[in-house]
mmCIF file of C-alpha atoms in Angstrom:
data_model
loop_
_atom_site.group_PDB
_atom_site.id
_atom_site.type_symbol
_atom_site.label_atom_id
_atom_site.label_comp_id
_atom_site.label_asym_id
_atom_site.label_seq_id
_atom_site.Cartn_x
_atom_site.Cartn_y
_atom_site.Cartn_z
ATOM 1 C CA UNK A 1359 21.184 21.019 42.404
ATOM 2 C CA UNK A 1360 23.445 20.002 45.707
ATOM 3 C CA UNK A 1361 26.396 18.380 45.670
ATOM 4 C CA UNK A 1362 26.637 18.066 41.663
ATOM 5 C CA UNK A 1363 30.402 18.868 40.269
ATOM 6 C CA UNK A 1364 29.983 20.657 36.792
ATOM 7 C CA UNK A 1365 33.692 20.382 34.749
ATOM 8 C CA UNK A 1366 35.130 23.886 34.064
ATOM 9 C CA UNK A 1367 33.618 25.433 37.393
ATOM 10 C CA UNK A 1368 36.040 27.675 38.166
ATOM 11 C CA UNK A 1369 34.280 31.265 38.783
ATOM 12 C CA UNK A 1370 31.106 32.232 38.553
ATOM 13 C CA UNK A 1371 29.688 35.896 37.490
ATOM 14 C CA UNK A 1372 27.170 37.709 40.212
ATOM 15 C CA UNK A 1373 23.778 36.723 39.600
ATOM 16 C CA UNK A 1374 21.357 39.910 38.540
ATOM 17 C CA UNK A 1375 19.087 40.142 41.649
ATOM 18 C CA UNK A 1376 15.070 39.862 41.310
ATOM 19 C CA UNK A 1377 15.611 36.861 39.259
ATOM 20 C CA UNK A 1378 15.485 33.626 39.891
ATOM 21 C CA UNK A 1379 16.567 30.044 38.645
ATOM 22 C CA UNK A 1380 13.753 28.403 36.384
ATOM 23 C CA UNK A 1381 12.633 25.259 37.440
ATOM 24 C CA UNK A 1382 10.597 22.697 35.940
ATOM 25 C CA UNK A 1383 7.057 21.894 37.235
ATOM 26 C CA UNK A 1384 6.067 18.586 38.003
ATOM 27 C CA UNK A 1385 3.512 17.032 35.642
ATOM 28 C CA UNK A 1386 4.256 19.218 33.021
ATOM 29 C CA UNK A 1387 1.897 22.089 33.902
ATOM 30 C CA UNK A 1388 2.649 24.600 31.566
ATOM 31 C CA UNK A 1389 0.831 22.490 28.652
ATOM 32 C CA UNK A 1390 1.183 24.169 24.712
ATOM 33 C CA UNK A 1391 -2.499 25.049 23.601
ATOM 34 C CA UNK A 1392 -1.196 23.800 20.071
ATOM 35 C CA UNK A 1393 -2.312 19.884 19.939
ATOM 36 C CA UNK A 1394 0.563 17.725 19.937
ATOM 37 C CA UNK A 1395 -0.053 16.213 16.650
ATOM 38 C CA UNK A 1396 0.000 19.628 14.630
ATOM 39 C CA UNK A 1397 4.279 19.234 15.279
ATOM 40 C CA UNK A 1398 3.946 15.509 14.245
ATOM 41 C CA UNK A 1399 2.630 16.098 10.971
ATOM 42 C CA UNK A 1400 4.732 19.422 10.371
ATOM 43 C CA UNK A 1401 7.884 17.653 11.697
ATOM 44 C CA UNK A 1402 9.425 17.944 7.902
ATOM 45 C CA UNK A 1403 7.980 21.513 7.369
ATOM 46 C CA UNK A 1404 9.982 22.549 10.895
ATOM 47 C CA UNK A 1405 13.072 21.375 9.878
ATOM 48 C CA UNK A 1406 13.543 22.199 6.645
ATOM 49 C CA UNK A 1407 12.400 25.934 7.123
ATOM 50 C CA UNK A 1408 15.612 25.446 10.285
ATOM 51 C CA UNK A 1409 17.970 24.580 7.383
ATOM 52 C CA UNK A 1410 16.594 27.165 4.783
ATOM 53 C CA UNK A 1411 17.325 29.992 7.278
ATOM 54 C CA UNK A 1412 20.836 28.729 9.046
ATOM 55 C CA UNK A 1413 22.131 26.523 6.364
ATOM 56 C CA UNK A 1414 25.697 25.716 7.440
ATOM 57 C CA UNK A 1415 26.771 28.417 9.770
ATOM 58 C CA UNK A 1416 24.322 27.285 12.627
ATOM 59 C CA UNK A 1417 26.402 24.104 14.214
ATOM 60 C CA UNK A 1418 30.100 24.384 14.041
ATOM 61 C CA UNK A 1419 32.371 20.658 13.072
ATOM 62 C CA UNK A 1420 32.432 18.642 15.467
ATOM 63 C CA UNK A 1421 36.108 17.440 15.896
ATOM 64 C CA UNK A 1422 35.497 16.602 19.437
ATOM 65 C CA UNK A 1423 33.907 13.284 18.574
ATOM 66 C CA UNK A 1424 37.323 11.297 18.297
ATOM 67 C CA UNK A 1425 38.296 12.029 21.697
ATOM 68 C CA UNK A 1426 35.022 11.253 22.997
ATOM 69 C CA UNK A 1427 34.157 8.843 20.024
ATOM 70 C CA UNK A 1428 37.408 6.894 19.399
ATOM 71 C CA UNK A 1429 35.714 3.925 17.302
ATOM 72 C CA UNK A 1430 34.979 6.564 14.896
ATOM 73 C CA UNK A 1431 38.594 6.573 13.755
ATOM 74 C CA UNK A 1432 39.024 2.511 12.664
ATOM 75 C CA UNK A 1433 42.118 3.144 10.794
ATOM 76 C CA UNK A 1434 43.594 3.840 14.389
ATOM 77 C CA UNK A 1435 41.529 1.003 16.190
ATOM 78 C CA UNK A 1436 43.495 -1.345 13.833
ATOM 79 C CA UNK A 1437 47.063 -0.179 14.270
ATOM 80 C CA UNK A 1438 46.104 -0.685 18.094
ATOM 81 C CA UNK A 1439 44.723 -4.321 17.014
ATOM 82 C CA UNK A 1440 47.833 -5.090 15.146
ATOM 83 C CA UNK A 1441 50.234 -4.293 17.897
ATOM 84 C CA UNK A 1442 47.728 -6.395 20.719
ATOM 85 C CA UNK A 1443 48.386 -9.101 17.914
ATOM 86 C CA UNK A 1444 52.437 -9.146 17.599
ATOM 87 C CA UNK A 1445 52.617 -8.542 21.595
ATOM 88 C CA UNK A 1446 50.774 -11.948 21.431
ATOM 89 C CA UNK A 1447 52.689 -13.705 19.061
ATOM 90 C CA UNK A 1448 52.918 -17.271 19.388
ATOM 91 C CA UNK A 1449 50.238 -17.144 22.441
ATOM 92 C CA UNK A 1450 46.270 -17.925 22.469
ATOM 93 C CA UNK A 1451 44.311 -15.290 20.184
ATOM 94 C CA UNK A 1452 43.706 -12.113 22.632
ATOM 95 C CA UNK A 1453 39.720 -11.777 23.452
ATOM 96 C CA UNK A 1454 37.800 -9.417 21.649
ATOM 97 C CA UNK A 1455 36.973 -6.961 24.240
ATOM 98 C CA UNK A 1456 36.810 -3.515 25.445
ATOM 99 C CA UNK A 1457 39.061 -1.845 28.191
ATOM 100 C CA UNK A 1458 36.676 -1.218 31.353
ATOM 101 C CA UNK A 1459 35.678 2.323 30.787
ATOM 102 C CA UNK A 1460 34.649 1.751 27.301
ATOM 103 C CA UNK A 1461 36.479 4.434 26.111
ATOM 104 C CA UNK A 1462 39.016 2.439 23.979
ATOM 105 C CA UNK A 1463 37.003 -0.491 22.200
ATOM 106 C CA UNK A 1464 38.257 -1.538 18.709
ATOM 107 C CA UNK A 1465 35.104 -2.179 16.695
ATOM 108 C CA UNK A 1466 37.179 -4.433 14.204
ATOM 109 C CA UNK A 1467 38.014 -6.731 16.759
ATOM 110 C CA UNK A 1468 35.727 -9.777 16.076
ATOM 111 C CA UNK A 1469 37.064 -9.498 12.159
ATOM 112 C CA UNK A 1470 40.795 -9.587 13.136
ATOM 113 C CA UNK A 1471 40.117 -11.961 15.503
ATOM 114 C CA UNK A 1472 37.868 -14.306 13.541
ATOM 115 C CA UNK A 1473 40.679 -14.282 10.276
ATOM 116 C CA UNK A 1474 43.702 -15.227 13.151
ATOM 117 C CA UNK A 1475 41.301 -18.513 13.893
ATOM 118 C CA UNK A 1476 40.626 -19.164 10.679
ATOM 119 C CA UNK A 1477 44.316 -19.151 10.334
ATOM 120 C CA UNK A 1478 45.075 -21.872 12.675
ATOM 121 C CA UNK A 1479 44.222 -25.220 11.889
ATOM 122 C CA UNK A 1480 44.238 -26.469 15.233
ATOM 123 C CA UNK A 1481 41.791 -24.835 15.966
ATOM 124 C CA UNK A 1482 39.056 -24.539 13.382
ATOM 125 C CA UNK A 1483 36.028 -22.405 14.188
ATOM 126 C CA UNK A 1484 32.687 -24.089 15.545
ATOM 127 C CA UNK A 1485 30.562 -25.177 12.044
ATOM 128 C CA UNK A 1486 27.782 -23.574 13.401
ATOM 129 C CA UNK A 1487 29.545 -20.113 13.392
ATOM 130 C CA UNK A 1488 31.126 -20.867 10.217
ATOM 131 C CA UNK A 1489 28.103 -21.468 8.266
ATOM 132 C CA UNK A 1490 26.728 -18.325 9.479
ATOM 133 C CA UNK A 1491 28.719 -15.929 8.734
ATOM 134 C CA UNK A 1492 29.266 -17.341 5.541
ATOM 135 C CA UNK A 1493 26.114 -17.092 4.463
ATOM 136 C CA UNK A 1494 25.009 -13.724 6.298
ATOM 137 C CA UNK A 1495 28.128 -13.000 3.796
ATOM 138 C CA UNK A 1496 26.094 -14.026 0.946
ATOM 139 C CA UNK A 1497 23.202 -12.143 1.934
ATOM 140 C CA UNK A 1498 24.526 -8.924 2.167
ATOM 141 C CA UNK A 1499 26.752 -9.334 -0.719
ATOM 142 C CA UNK A 1500 23.726 -10.381 -2.990
ATOM 143 C CA UNK A 1501 22.346 -6.983 -4.097
ATOM 144 C CA UNK A 1502 24.743 -4.460 -4.853
ATOM 145 C CA UNK A 1503 24.501 -1.320 -2.472
ATOM 146 C CA UNK A 1504 26.416 1.943 -2.076
ATOM 147 C CA UNK A 1505 30.041 0.993 0.073
ATOM 148 C CA UNK A 1506 28.947 -2.469 -0.327
ATOM 149 C CA UNK A 1507 32.751 -2.967 -1.041
ATOM 150 C CA UNK A 1508 34.363 -1.280 2.017
ATOM 151 C CA UNK A 1509 35.392 -3.224 5.277
ATOM 152 C CA UNK A 1510 33.821 -0.413 7.794
ATOM 153 C CA UNK A 1511 30.654 1.146 6.973
ATOM 154 C CA UNK A 1512 29.513 3.999 9.665
ATOM 155 C CA UNK A 1513 26.081 5.239 9.588
ATOM 156 C CA UNK A 1514 25.574 8.904 10.801
ATOM 157 C CA UNK A 1515 21.186 9.158 11.674
ATOM 158 C CA UNK A 1516 20.336 12.974 11.651
ATOM 159 C CA UNK A 1517 23.517 14.173 10.256
ATOM 160 C CA UNK A 1518 22.294 17.809 9.857
ATOM 161 C CA UNK A 1519 24.203 19.827 7.411
ATOM 162 C CA UNK A 1520 27.605 17.370 7.541
ATOM 163 C CA UNK A 1521 29.047 18.435 10.848
ATOM 164 C CA UNK A 1522 30.023 15.014 12.177
ATOM 165 C CA UNK A 1523 30.334 13.315 8.703
ATOM 166 C CA UNK A 1524 33.095 15.536 7.129
ATOM 167 C CA UNK A 1525 35.158 15.579 10.307
ATOM 168 C CA UNK A 1526 35.298 11.805 10.038
ATOM 169 C CA UNK A 1527 36.059 11.539 6.304
ATOM 170 C CA UNK A 1528 38.495 14.387 7.174
ATOM 171 C CA UNK A 1529 40.593 12.063 9.686
ATOM 172 C CA UNK A 1530 40.078 8.903 8.200
ATOM 173 C CA UNK A 1531 41.614 8.490 4.368
ATOM 174 C CA UNK A 1532 41.533 4.791 4.589
ATOM 175 C CA UNK A 1533 39.962 3.621 1.475
ATOM 176 C CA UNK A 1534 37.793 0.659 3.211
ATOM 177 C CA UNK A 1535 35.837 3.390 5.036
ATOM 178 C CA UNK A 1536 32.058 4.388 4.018
ATOM 179 C CA UNK A 1537 30.011 6.672 5.535
ATOM 180 C CA UNK A 1538 26.269 6.630 5.392
ATOM 181 C CA UNK A 1539 23.882 10.240 6.532
ATOM 182 C CA UNK A 1540 20.844 10.939 6.555
ATOM 183 C CA UNK A 1541 18.440 13.273 7.600
ATOM 184 C CA UNK A 1542 15.076 14.020 8.156
ATOM 185 C CA UNK A 1543 15.223 17.171 6.404
ATOM 186 C CA UNK A 1544 15.788 17.102 2.597
ATOM 187 C CA UNK A 1545 16.898 20.608 2.368
ATOM 188 C CA UNK A 1546 20.294 19.282 5.155
ATOM 189 C CA UNK A 1547 20.950 16.456 2.844
ATOM 190 C CA UNK A 1548 20.673 19.042 -0.456
ATOM 191 C CA UNK A 1549 23.123 21.008 2.265
ATOM 192 C CA UNK A 1550 25.462 17.937 2.792
ATOM 193 C CA UNK A 1551 25.420 16.748 -1.387
ATOM 194 C CA UNK A 1552 26.420 19.880 -2.489
ATOM 195 C CA UNK A 1553 29.241 20.307 0.192
ATOM 196 C CA UNK A 1554 32.762 20.191 -1.887
ATOM 197 C CA UNK A 1555 33.856 17.710 0.504
ATOM 198 C CA UNK A 1556 31.342 15.726 -0.478
ATOM 199 C CA UNK A 1557 32.578 12.850 -2.062
ATOM 200 C CA UNK A 1558 30.005 9.819 -3.420
ATOM 201 C CA UNK A 1559 32.728 7.119 -3.525
ATOM 202 C CA UNK A 1560 33.141 7.531 -0.046
ATOM 203 C CA UNK A 1561 30.063 8.803 1.451
ATOM 204 C CA UNK A 1562 26.374 8.276 0.565
ATOM 205 C CA UNK A 1563 23.458 10.970 2.061
ATOM 206 C CA UNK A 1564 19.922 9.973 1.650
ATOM 207 C CA UNK A 1565 16.769 11.895 2.926
ATOM 208 C CA UNK A 1566 15.174 9.391 5.556
ATOM 209 C CA UNK A 1567 12.458 9.561 8.756
ATOM 210 C CA UNK A 1568 13.798 7.848 11.557
ATOM 211 C CA UNK A 1569 9.776 7.088 12.728
ATOM 212 C CA UNK A 1570 9.165 5.599 9.041
ATOM 213 C CA UNK A 1571 8.872 1.420 9.825
ATOM 214 C CA UNK A 1572 8.116 1.069 6.177
ATOM 215 C CA UNK A 1573 11.065 2.960 4.721
ATOM 216 C CA UNK A 1574 14.127 0.697 5.058
ATOM 217 C CA UNK A 1575 17.382 2.035 4.665
ATOM 218 C CA UNK A 1576 19.965 1.651 1.898
ATOM 219 C CA UNK A 1577 22.241 -1.538 3.925
ATOM 220 C CA UNK A 1578 21.069 -4.975 4.358
ATOM 221 C CA UNK A 1579 21.221 -6.261 8.535
ATOM 222 C CA UNK A 1580 24.435 -6.568 9.644
ATOM 223 C CA UNK A 1581 26.183 -4.818 7.396
ATOM 224 C CA UNK A 1582 26.845 -1.481 9.537
ATOM 225 C CA UNK A 1583 30.293 -0.813 12.371
ATOM 226 C CA UNK A 1584 29.336 2.240 13.991
ATOM 227 C CA UNK A 1585 25.870 3.818 14.183
ATOM 228 C CA UNK A 1586 25.776 7.505 15.480
ATOM 229 C CA UNK A 1587 22.969 9.560 17.219
ATOM 230 C CA UNK A 1588 24.303 13.215 17.529
ATOM 231 C CA UNK A 1589 21.454 15.048 19.503
ATOM 232 C CA UNK A 1590 18.948 13.077 17.075
ATOM 233 C CA UNK A 1591 16.755 10.924 19.360
ATOM 234 C CA UNK A 1592 15.624 13.968 21.022
ATOM 235 C CA UNK A 1593 13.722 15.441 18.210
ATOM 236 C CA UNK A 1594 11.121 12.411 17.616
ATOM 237 C CA UNK A 1595 8.464 12.027 19.517
ATOM 238 C CA UNK A 1596 8.913 9.958 22.925
ATOM 239 C CA UNK A 1597 6.360 6.695 21.726
ATOM 240 C CA UNK A 1598 8.234 5.718 18.533
ATOM 241 C CA UNK A 1599 12.247 5.734 20.169
ATOM 242 C CA UNK A 1600 11.861 2.319 20.998
ATOM 243 C CA UNK A 1601 10.897 1.048 17.327
ATOM 244 C CA UNK A 1602 13.321 3.510 15.670
ATOM 245 C CA UNK A 1603 16.097 2.334 18.131
ATOM 246 C CA UNK A 1604 15.271 -1.466 17.248
ATOM 247 C CA UNK A 1605 15.403 -0.808 13.702
ATOM 248 C CA UNK A 1606 19.194 0.231 13.744
ATOM 249 C CA UNK A 1607 19.934 -2.299 15.688
ATOM 250 C CA UNK A 1608 19.229 -4.903 13.293
ATOM 251 C CA UNK A 1609 21.273 -2.619 10.952
ATOM 252 C CA UNK A 1610 24.666 -2.916 13.248
ATOM 253 C CA UNK A 1611 26.888 -6.241 12.583
ATOM 254 C CA UNK A 1612 27.717 -8.420 15.899
ATOM 255 C CA UNK A 1613 29.914 -6.295 17.880
ATOM 256 C CA UNK A 1614 28.782 -3.035 16.209
ATOM 257 C CA UNK A 1615 28.236 -0.028 18.393
ATOM 258 C CA UNK A 1616 25.656 2.515 18.585
ATOM 259 C CA UNK A 1617 27.078 5.617 19.847
ATOM 260 C CA UNK A 1618 24.641 8.708 21.390
ATOM 261 C CA UNK A 1619 25.047 11.990 22.976
ATOM 262 C CA UNK A 1620 21.988 14.059 24.001
ATOM 263 C CA UNK A 1621 20.271 15.854 26.256
ATOM 264 C CA UNK A 1622 20.133 15.349 29.559
ATOM 265 C CA UNK A 1623 17.459 15.853 32.258
ATOM 266 C CA UNK A 1624 17.018 19.448 33.541
ATOM 267 C CA UNK A 1625 19.844 21.199 31.101
ATOM 268 C CA UNK A 1626 19.883 24.897 30.936
ATOM 269 C CA UNK A 1627 17.539 24.341 27.667
ATOM 270 C CA UNK A 1628 14.606 22.509 29.682
ATOM 271 C CA UNK A 1629 15.186 25.277 32.582
ATOM 272 C CA UNK A 1630 14.928 27.556 30.352
ATOM 273 C CA UNK A 1631 11.410 26.839 28.552
ATOM 274 C CA UNK A 1632 8.462 29.118 28.978
ATOM 275 C CA UNK A 1633 4.982 28.497 29.607
ATOM 276 C CA UNK A 1634 3.503 26.765 27.089
ATOM 277 C CA UNK A 1635 6.198 25.029 25.206
ATOM 278 C CA UNK A 1636 5.296 21.718 27.230
ATOM 279 C CA UNK A 1637 4.167 19.361 24.912
ATOM 280 C CA UNK A 1638 4.472 16.044 27.685
ATOM 281 C CA UNK A 1639 6.463 14.919 30.141
ATOM 282 C CA UNK A 1640 10.247 16.277 29.612
ATOM 283 C CA UNK A 1641 9.049 17.023 25.741
ATOM 284 C CA UNK A 1642 9.370 20.777 24.661
ATOM 285 C CA UNK A 1643 8.608 22.729 21.457
ATOM 286 C CA UNK A 1644 11.057 25.455 20.776
ATOM 287 C CA UNK A 1645 9.935 28.877 19.053
ATOM 288 C CA UNK A 1646 10.359 27.641 15.684
ATOM 289 C CA UNK A 1647 8.114 24.265 15.821
ATOM 290 C CA UNK A 1648 11.037 21.933 16.290
ATOM 291 C CA UNK A 1649 10.663 19.468 19.223
ATOM 292 C CA UNK A 1650 13.337 18.178 21.940
ATOM 293 C CA UNK A 1651 13.441 15.305 24.504
ATOM 294 C CA UNK A 1652 15.854 15.468 27.742
ATOM 295 C CA UNK A 1653 16.681 11.957 28.943
ATOM 296 C CA UNK A 1654 17.986 9.826 31.938
ATOM 297 C CA UNK A 1655 20.757 7.395 31.853
ATOM 298 C CA UNK A 1656 17.751 4.764 32.996
ATOM 299 C CA UNK A 1657 15.725 5.440 30.000
ATOM 300 C CA UNK A 1658 18.411 5.828 27.349
ATOM 301 C CA UNK A 1659 19.731 2.407 29.254
ATOM 302 C CA UNK A 1660 16.227 0.811 28.835
ATOM 303 C CA UNK A 1661 15.256 1.773 25.256
ATOM 304 C CA UNK A 1662 18.892 0.003 24.009
ATOM 305 C CA UNK A 1663 19.133 -3.112 26.176
ATOM 306 C CA UNK A 1664 15.450 -3.472 25.094
ATOM 307 C CA UNK A 1665 17.133 -3.576 21.300
ATOM 308 C CA UNK A 1666 19.416 -6.235 22.326
ATOM 309 C CA UNK A 1667 22.245 -4.037 22.837
ATOM 310 C CA UNK A 1668 24.889 -4.178 25.730
ATOM 311 C CA UNK A 1669 26.151 -1.322 27.249
ATOM 312 C CA UNK A 1670 29.898 -0.327 27.041
ATOM 313 C CA UNK A 1671 29.517 3.106 28.327
ATOM 314 C CA UNK A 1672 26.409 5.340 29.774
ATOM 315 C CA UNK A 1673 27.208 8.536 31.238
ATOM 316 C CA UNK A 1674 26.003 12.189 32.401
ATOM 317 C CA UNK A 1675 28.335 14.829 31.399
ATOM 318 C CA UNK A 1676 27.966 18.012 33.438
ATOM 319 C CA UNK A 1677 29.527 21.180 32.100
ATOM 320 C CA UNK A 1678 29.564 24.813 33.304
ATOM 321 C CA UNK A 1679 29.739 27.708 30.764
ATOM 322 C CA UNK A 1680 29.861 30.544 31.472
ATOM 323 C CA UNK A 1681 29.159 34.133 29.192
ATOM 324 C CA UNK A 1682 31.066 36.948 30.736
ATOM 325 C CA UNK A 1683 29.805 39.584 28.555
ATOM 326 C CA UNK A 1684 26.328 38.854 29.575
ATOM 327 C CA UNK A 1685 26.884 37.923 32.655
ATOM 328 C CA UNK A 1686 25.238 34.616 32.093
ATOM 329 C CA UNK A 1687 26.157 31.105 33.999
ATOM 330 C CA UNK A 1688 24.670 27.924 31.710
ATOM 331 C CA UNK A 1689 24.970 24.784 33.280
ATOM 332 C CA UNK A 1690 24.512 22.057 30.498
ATOM 333 C CA UNK A 1691 23.747 18.576 31.022
ATOM 334 C CA UNK A 1692 24.265 15.871 28.615
ATOM 335 C CA UNK A 1693 24.202 12.089 28.349
ATOM 336 C CA UNK A 1694 26.761 9.962 26.544
ATOM 337 C CA UNK A 1695 26.424 6.187 26.003
ATOM 338 C CA UNK A 1696 27.806 3.791 23.549
ATOM 339 C CA UNK A 1697 26.099 0.262 23.389
ATOM 340 C CA UNK A 1698 27.092 -3.047 21.348
ATOM 341 C CA UNK A 1699 25.499 -5.862 19.573
ATOM 342 C CA UNK A 1700 26.354 -9.539 21.301
ATOM 343 C CA UNK A 1701 29.041 -11.011 19.549
ATOM 344 C CA UNK A 1702 27.524 -14.381 17.822
ATOM 345 C CA UNK A 1703 27.600 -17.707 19.899
ATOM 346 C CA UNK A 1704 28.190 -20.891 18.454
ATOM 347 C CA UNK A 1705 24.627 -21.711 18.949
ATOM 348 C CA UNK A 1706 23.327 -19.125 17.163
#
């Protein structure tokens, strides 16, 4: 891609003669002979087979998450909020907002700000907002659910064998934190539950189909602070993506965040697919039967904003990976997004 700057681009090994870069034909001419519906019907089998073969040895723990998504360290965000409040003591309560690039968003700011406001008798909250918050609190507490006593709740969809969940639990020792994680594969969830780091008092792992609209999540609406989607949305059929995001957005608290990292258009993986692996436009099937879609920023923005979320961050992460042993240059394209559920207004 002319003019593209790739991070980490220091040196390039020579390309072998006689091999040209593979390009993706327009209109996805390389169609798969197997009906796409067959992969949809057997999706559960393919992912179970994947985890039965690889178990917990395929993916590495994602410790980079806290650099890209500081929202996953609630105790750090809370300490930063307390510092801001102390600096502004005696003055107007600071607005609950993120930094310009959205990388330092304080997820729990809306809760702390509202508690400070309640303590100031001269500025009581609007009656409508106060009543709405109380009713919502009663609705959540009406039925006990895993993690109901927690004050900060994170859900990871498509957790695999726990490469995101366990780093979060190991990094955060805050007893008020509770993490939910689910996966389409019952084999993957079983591997999470049998991991020595799994603590049922801090985590709840369950099997869930992101596309199944008839199956509910084990948490009520407006109860989650963060929802994580790491290379998972791309694994489902494009026609079902919007409804999946709509359902997840209803689980977020006002001010809650949805975090995503997934494959971008013309990533190396897309360019390397062979003839017959394309199911539909930018949607492919791997050799093991699992599927993958390659996004653009606009496509993801449309999915999240249609679900009523506000953009905080939507960027392309281009990286150059070099395998010097095999003399291979790999151009990776990922998209990283942060979208926030709007805060409650006094008229809602």
